[in-house]
Tab-separated table of C-alpha atoms in Angstrom:
chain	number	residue	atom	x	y	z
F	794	UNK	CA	19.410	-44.483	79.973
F	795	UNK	CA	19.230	-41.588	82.751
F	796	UNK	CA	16.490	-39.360	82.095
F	797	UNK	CA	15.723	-36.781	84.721
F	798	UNK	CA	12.470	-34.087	84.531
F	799	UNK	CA	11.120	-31.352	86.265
F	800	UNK	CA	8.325	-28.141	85.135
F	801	UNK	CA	9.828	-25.012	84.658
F	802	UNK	CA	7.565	-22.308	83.447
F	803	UNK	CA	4.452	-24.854	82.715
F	804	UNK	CA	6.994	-26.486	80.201
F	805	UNK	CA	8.281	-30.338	81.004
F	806	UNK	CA	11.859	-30.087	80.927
F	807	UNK	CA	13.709	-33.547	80.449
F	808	UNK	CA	17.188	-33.639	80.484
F	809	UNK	CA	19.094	-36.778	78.827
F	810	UNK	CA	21.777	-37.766	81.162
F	811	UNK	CA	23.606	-40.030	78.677
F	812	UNK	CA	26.380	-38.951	76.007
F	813	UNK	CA	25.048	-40.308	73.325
F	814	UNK	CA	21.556	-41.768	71.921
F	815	UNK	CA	22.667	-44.546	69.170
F	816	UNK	CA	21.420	-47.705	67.823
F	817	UNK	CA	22.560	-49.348	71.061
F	818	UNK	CA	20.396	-47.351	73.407
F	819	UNK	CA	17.368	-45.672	71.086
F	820	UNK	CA	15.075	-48.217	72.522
F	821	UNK	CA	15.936	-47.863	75.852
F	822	UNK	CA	15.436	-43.717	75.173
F	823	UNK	CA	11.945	-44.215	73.458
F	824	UNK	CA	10.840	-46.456	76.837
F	825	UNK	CA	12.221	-44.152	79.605
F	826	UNK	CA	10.790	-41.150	77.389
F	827	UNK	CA	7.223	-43.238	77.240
F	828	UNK	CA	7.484	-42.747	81.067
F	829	UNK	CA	8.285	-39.100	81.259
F	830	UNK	CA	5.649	-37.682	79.458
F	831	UNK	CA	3.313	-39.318	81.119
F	832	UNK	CA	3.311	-35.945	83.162
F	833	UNK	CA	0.462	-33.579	81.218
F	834	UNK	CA	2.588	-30.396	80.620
F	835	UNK	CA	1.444	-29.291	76.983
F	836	UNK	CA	5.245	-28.609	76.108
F	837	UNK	CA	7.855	-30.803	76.913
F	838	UNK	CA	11.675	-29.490	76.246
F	839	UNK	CA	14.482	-31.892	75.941
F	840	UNK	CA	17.248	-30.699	77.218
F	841	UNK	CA	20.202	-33.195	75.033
F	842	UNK	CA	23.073	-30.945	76.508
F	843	UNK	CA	24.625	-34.227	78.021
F	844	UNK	CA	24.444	-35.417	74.515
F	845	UNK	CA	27.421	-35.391	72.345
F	846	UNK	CA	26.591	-37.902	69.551
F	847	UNK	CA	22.902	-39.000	68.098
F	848	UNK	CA	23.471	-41.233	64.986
F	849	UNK	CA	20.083	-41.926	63.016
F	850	UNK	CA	18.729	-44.554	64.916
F	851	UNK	CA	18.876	-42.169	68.164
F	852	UNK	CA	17.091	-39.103	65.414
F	853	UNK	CA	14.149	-42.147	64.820
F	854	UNK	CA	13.885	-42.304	67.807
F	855	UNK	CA	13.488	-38.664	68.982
F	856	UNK	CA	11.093	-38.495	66.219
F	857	UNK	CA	8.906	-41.291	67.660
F	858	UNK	CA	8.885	-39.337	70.775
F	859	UNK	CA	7.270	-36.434	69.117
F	860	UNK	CA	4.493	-38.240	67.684
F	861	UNK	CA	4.038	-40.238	70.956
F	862	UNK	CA	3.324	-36.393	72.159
F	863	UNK	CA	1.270	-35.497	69.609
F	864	UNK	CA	-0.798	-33.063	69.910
F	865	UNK	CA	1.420	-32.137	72.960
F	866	UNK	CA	4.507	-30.188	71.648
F	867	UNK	CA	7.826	-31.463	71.690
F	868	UNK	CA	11.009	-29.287	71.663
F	869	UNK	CA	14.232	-29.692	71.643
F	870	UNK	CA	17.067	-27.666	73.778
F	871	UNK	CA	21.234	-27.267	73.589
F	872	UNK	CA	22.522	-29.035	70.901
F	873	UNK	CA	25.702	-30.126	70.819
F	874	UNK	CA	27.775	-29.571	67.222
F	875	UNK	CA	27.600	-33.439	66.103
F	876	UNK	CA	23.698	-33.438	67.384
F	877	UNK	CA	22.853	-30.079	65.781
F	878	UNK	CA	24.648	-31.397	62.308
F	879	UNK	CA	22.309	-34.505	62.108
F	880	UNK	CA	19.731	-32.247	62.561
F	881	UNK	CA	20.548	-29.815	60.071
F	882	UNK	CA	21.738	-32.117	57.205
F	883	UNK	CA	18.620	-34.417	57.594
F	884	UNK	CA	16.229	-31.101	57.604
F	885	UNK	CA	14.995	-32.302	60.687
F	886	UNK	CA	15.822	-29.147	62.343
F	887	UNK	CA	12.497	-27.802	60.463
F	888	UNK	CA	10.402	-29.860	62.294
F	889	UNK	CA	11.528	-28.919	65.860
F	890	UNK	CA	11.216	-25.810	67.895
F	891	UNK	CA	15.268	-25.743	69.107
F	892	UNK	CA	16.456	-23.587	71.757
F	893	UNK	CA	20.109	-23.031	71.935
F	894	UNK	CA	20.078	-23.270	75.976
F	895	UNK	CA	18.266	-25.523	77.905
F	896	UNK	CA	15.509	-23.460	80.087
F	897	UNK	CA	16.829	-21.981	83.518
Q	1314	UNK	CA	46.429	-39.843	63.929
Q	1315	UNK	CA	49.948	-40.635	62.567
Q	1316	UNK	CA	49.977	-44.248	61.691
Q	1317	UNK	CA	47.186	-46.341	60.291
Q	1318	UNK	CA	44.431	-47.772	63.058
Q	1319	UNK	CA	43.161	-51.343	62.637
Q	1320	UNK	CA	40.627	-52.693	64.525
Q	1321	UNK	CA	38.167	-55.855	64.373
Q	1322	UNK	CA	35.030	-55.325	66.267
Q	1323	UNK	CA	31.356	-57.737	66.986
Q	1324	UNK	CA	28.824	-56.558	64.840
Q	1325	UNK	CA	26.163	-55.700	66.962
Q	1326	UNK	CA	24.970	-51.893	68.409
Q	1327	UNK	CA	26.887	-52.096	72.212
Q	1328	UNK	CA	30.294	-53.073	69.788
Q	1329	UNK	CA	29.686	-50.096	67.676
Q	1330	UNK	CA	28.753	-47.752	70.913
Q	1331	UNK	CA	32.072	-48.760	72.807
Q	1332	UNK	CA	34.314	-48.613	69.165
Q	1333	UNK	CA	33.039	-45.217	68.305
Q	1334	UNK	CA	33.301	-44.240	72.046
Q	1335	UNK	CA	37.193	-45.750	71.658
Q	1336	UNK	CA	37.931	-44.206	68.310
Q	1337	UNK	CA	36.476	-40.176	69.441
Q	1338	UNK	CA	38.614	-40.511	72.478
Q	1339	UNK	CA	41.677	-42.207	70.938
Q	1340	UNK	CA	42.562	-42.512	67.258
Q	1341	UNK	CA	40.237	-39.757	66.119
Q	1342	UNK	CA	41.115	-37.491	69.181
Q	1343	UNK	CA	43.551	-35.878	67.240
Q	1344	UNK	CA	41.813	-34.793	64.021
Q	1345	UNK	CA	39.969	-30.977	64.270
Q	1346	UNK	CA	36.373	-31.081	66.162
Q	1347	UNK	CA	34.609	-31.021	62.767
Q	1348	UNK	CA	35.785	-33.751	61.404
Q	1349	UNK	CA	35.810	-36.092	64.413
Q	1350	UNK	CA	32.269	-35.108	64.542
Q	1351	UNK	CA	31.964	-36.037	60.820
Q	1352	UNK	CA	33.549	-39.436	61.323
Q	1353	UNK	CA	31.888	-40.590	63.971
Q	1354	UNK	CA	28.391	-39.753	61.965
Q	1355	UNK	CA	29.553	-41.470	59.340
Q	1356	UNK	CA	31.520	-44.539	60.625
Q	1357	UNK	CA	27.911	-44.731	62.774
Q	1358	UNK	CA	25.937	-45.166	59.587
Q	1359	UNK	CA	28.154	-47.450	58.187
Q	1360	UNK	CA	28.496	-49.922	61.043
Q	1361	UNK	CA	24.702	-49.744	62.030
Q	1362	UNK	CA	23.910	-50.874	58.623
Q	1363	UNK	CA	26.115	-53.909	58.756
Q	1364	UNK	CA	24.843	-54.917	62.239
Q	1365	UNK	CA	20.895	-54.675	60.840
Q	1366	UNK	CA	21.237	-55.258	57.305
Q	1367	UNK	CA	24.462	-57.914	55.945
Q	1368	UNK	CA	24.343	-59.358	59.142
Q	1369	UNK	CA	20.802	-59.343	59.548
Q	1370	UNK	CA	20.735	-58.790	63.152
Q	1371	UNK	CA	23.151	-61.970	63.395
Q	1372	UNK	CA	25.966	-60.902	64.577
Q	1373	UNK	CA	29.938	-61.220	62.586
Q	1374	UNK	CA	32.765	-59.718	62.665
Q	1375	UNK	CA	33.792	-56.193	61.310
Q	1376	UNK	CA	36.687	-55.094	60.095
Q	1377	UNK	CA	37.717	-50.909	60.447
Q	1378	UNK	CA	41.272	-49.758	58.727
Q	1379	UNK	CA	41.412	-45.834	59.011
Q	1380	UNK	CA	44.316	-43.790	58.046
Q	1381	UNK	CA	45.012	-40.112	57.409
Q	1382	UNK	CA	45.560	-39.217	53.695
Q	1383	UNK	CA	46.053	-36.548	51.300
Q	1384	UNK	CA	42.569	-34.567	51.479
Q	1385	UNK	CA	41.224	-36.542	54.789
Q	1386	UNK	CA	40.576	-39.928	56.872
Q	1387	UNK	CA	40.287	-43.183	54.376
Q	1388	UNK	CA	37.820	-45.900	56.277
Q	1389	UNK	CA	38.232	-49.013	54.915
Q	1390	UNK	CA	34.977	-51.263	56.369
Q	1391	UNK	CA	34.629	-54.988	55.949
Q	1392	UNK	CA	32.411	-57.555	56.617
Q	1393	UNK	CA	31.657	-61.149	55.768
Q	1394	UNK	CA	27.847	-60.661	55.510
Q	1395	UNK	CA	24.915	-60.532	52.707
Q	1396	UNK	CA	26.066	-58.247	50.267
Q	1397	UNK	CA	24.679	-55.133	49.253
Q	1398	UNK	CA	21.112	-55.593	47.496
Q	1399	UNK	CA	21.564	-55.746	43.643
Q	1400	UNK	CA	25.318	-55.441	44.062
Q	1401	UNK	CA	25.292	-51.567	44.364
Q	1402	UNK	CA	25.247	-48.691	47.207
Q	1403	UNK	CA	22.172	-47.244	47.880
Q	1404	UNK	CA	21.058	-44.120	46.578
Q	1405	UNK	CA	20.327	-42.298	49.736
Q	1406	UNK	CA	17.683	-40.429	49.221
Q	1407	UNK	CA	16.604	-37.833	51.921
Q	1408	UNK	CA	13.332	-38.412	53.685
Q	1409	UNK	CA	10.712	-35.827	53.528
Q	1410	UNK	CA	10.937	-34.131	57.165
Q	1411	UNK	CA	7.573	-32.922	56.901
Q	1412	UNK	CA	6.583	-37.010	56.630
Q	1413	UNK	CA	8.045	-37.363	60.214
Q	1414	UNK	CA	10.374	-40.298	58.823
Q	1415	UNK	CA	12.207	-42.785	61.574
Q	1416	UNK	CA	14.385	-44.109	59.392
Q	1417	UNK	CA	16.149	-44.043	56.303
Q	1418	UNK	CA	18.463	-41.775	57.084
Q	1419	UNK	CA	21.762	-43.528	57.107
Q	1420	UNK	CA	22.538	-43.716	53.520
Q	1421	UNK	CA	21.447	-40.603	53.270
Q	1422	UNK	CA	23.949	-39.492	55.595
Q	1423	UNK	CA	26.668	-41.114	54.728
Q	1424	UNK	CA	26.036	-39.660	51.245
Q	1425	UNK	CA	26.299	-36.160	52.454
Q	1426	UNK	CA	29.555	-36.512	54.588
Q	1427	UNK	CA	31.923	-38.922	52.540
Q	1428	UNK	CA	33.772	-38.757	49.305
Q	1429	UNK	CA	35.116	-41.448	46.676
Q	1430	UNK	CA	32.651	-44.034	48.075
Q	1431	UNK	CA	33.735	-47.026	46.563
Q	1432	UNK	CA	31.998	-50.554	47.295
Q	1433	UNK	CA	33.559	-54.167	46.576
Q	1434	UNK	CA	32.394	-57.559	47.123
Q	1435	UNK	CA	34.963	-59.999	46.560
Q	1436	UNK	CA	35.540	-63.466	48.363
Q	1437	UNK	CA	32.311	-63.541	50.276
Q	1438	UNK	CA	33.349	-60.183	51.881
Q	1439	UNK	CA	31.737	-56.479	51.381
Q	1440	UNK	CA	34.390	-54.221	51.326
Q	1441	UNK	CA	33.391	-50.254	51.501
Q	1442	UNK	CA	35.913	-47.600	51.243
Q	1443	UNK	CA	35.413	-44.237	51.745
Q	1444	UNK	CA	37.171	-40.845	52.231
Q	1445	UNK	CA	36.063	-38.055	55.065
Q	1446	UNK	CA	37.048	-34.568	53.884
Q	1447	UNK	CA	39.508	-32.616	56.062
């Protein structure tokens, strides 16, 4: 799993260079995300633009990223449709701050 | 999709990552973005569950048979694994978001996006059949 990260505006933007965060790969996403925010910005952004499918396992695990963060913030950026409809259906989209673009 | 699609796939999570990779970009390419979308979700659900739970983890084979219908995609699923716990589908209750849940989420799911669920064990097999709304 390809994760790449830089600040932008004091926030910790990670962007997910994969096309899809499943059962396969949530592991791997959870460890390489352990890594990332290692970096102290109080608000990190995941940009999942790359990402066009996230089945539950890869929702767990985005999940277990946000409490890894805790108290940090966690938020999530540029959903794709199949992403953004996990999301929704699960209510897990009230949980997350979601921007519909990725910051600039 | 025209004709019916049959495929027999390893049960474990890199099988399901390439099949559903396979079936977006081939036999599912042609249906409308929404329910491609839908499929894929669901077909996810289904085949993660076999890999963790009637297979245990253990590997098996899996057998997919998709075809279009009147009123949407028919998946018919198969395995030779432990069948479903007391015989029946689960209920698929939705997780409290505010709890923060990692998991539970796949019945749940599938729930939501499929019609006419309809589960079989016969002849040490688990057959589930389902219908995706066009």
């Amino acid at each position: 799993m390809d994760l790449s990260a830089e600040v932008r505006d004091g926030a910790l933007v990670i962007r997910v260079h994969e096309d899809r965060i499943d059962a396969a790969s949530a592991i791997d996403f959870k460890d390489r995300m352990r890594e990332a925010i290692r970096d102290p910005a109080p608000v990190v952004v995941l940009d999942l633009s790359r990402v066009a499918f996230l089945d539950s396992s890869g929702l767990g695990a985005v999940v277990a990223v946000m409490k890894l963060l805790a108290p940090r913030k966690l938020e999530l950026a540029a959903l794709s449709p199949t992403v953004a409809k996990v999301f929704r259906l699960t209510r897990m989209d009230s949980v997350f701050t979601i921007h519909p673009e990725a910051p600039r | 999709m025209t004709t019916e699609t049959r495929l027999t796939i390893p049960g474990n999570p890199h099988a399901v990552h390439e099949a559903l990779r396979g079936l977006a970009e081939g036999a599912l390419s042609g249906l409308a973005e929404a329910e491609r979308n839908t499929a894929q979700i669901v077909l996810a659900e289904v085949l993660n569950n076999i890999v963790e739970h009637a297979y245990a983890e253990q590997g098996g084979g899996i057998d997919l048979l998709l075809w279009v219908e009147a009123g949407g995609l028919r998946c018919v699923v198969t395995d030779r694994g432990a069948p479903m716990p007391s015989g029946r589908l689960p209920k698929g209750r939705s997780p409290h978001p505010g709890d923060l849940p990692q998991g539970g989420f796949g019945w749940f799911l599938i729930r939501s996006l499929a019609r006419d669920l309809r589960y079989r064990r016969a002849e040490g097999r688990n057959e589930l059949s389902f219908c995706l709304p066009s």
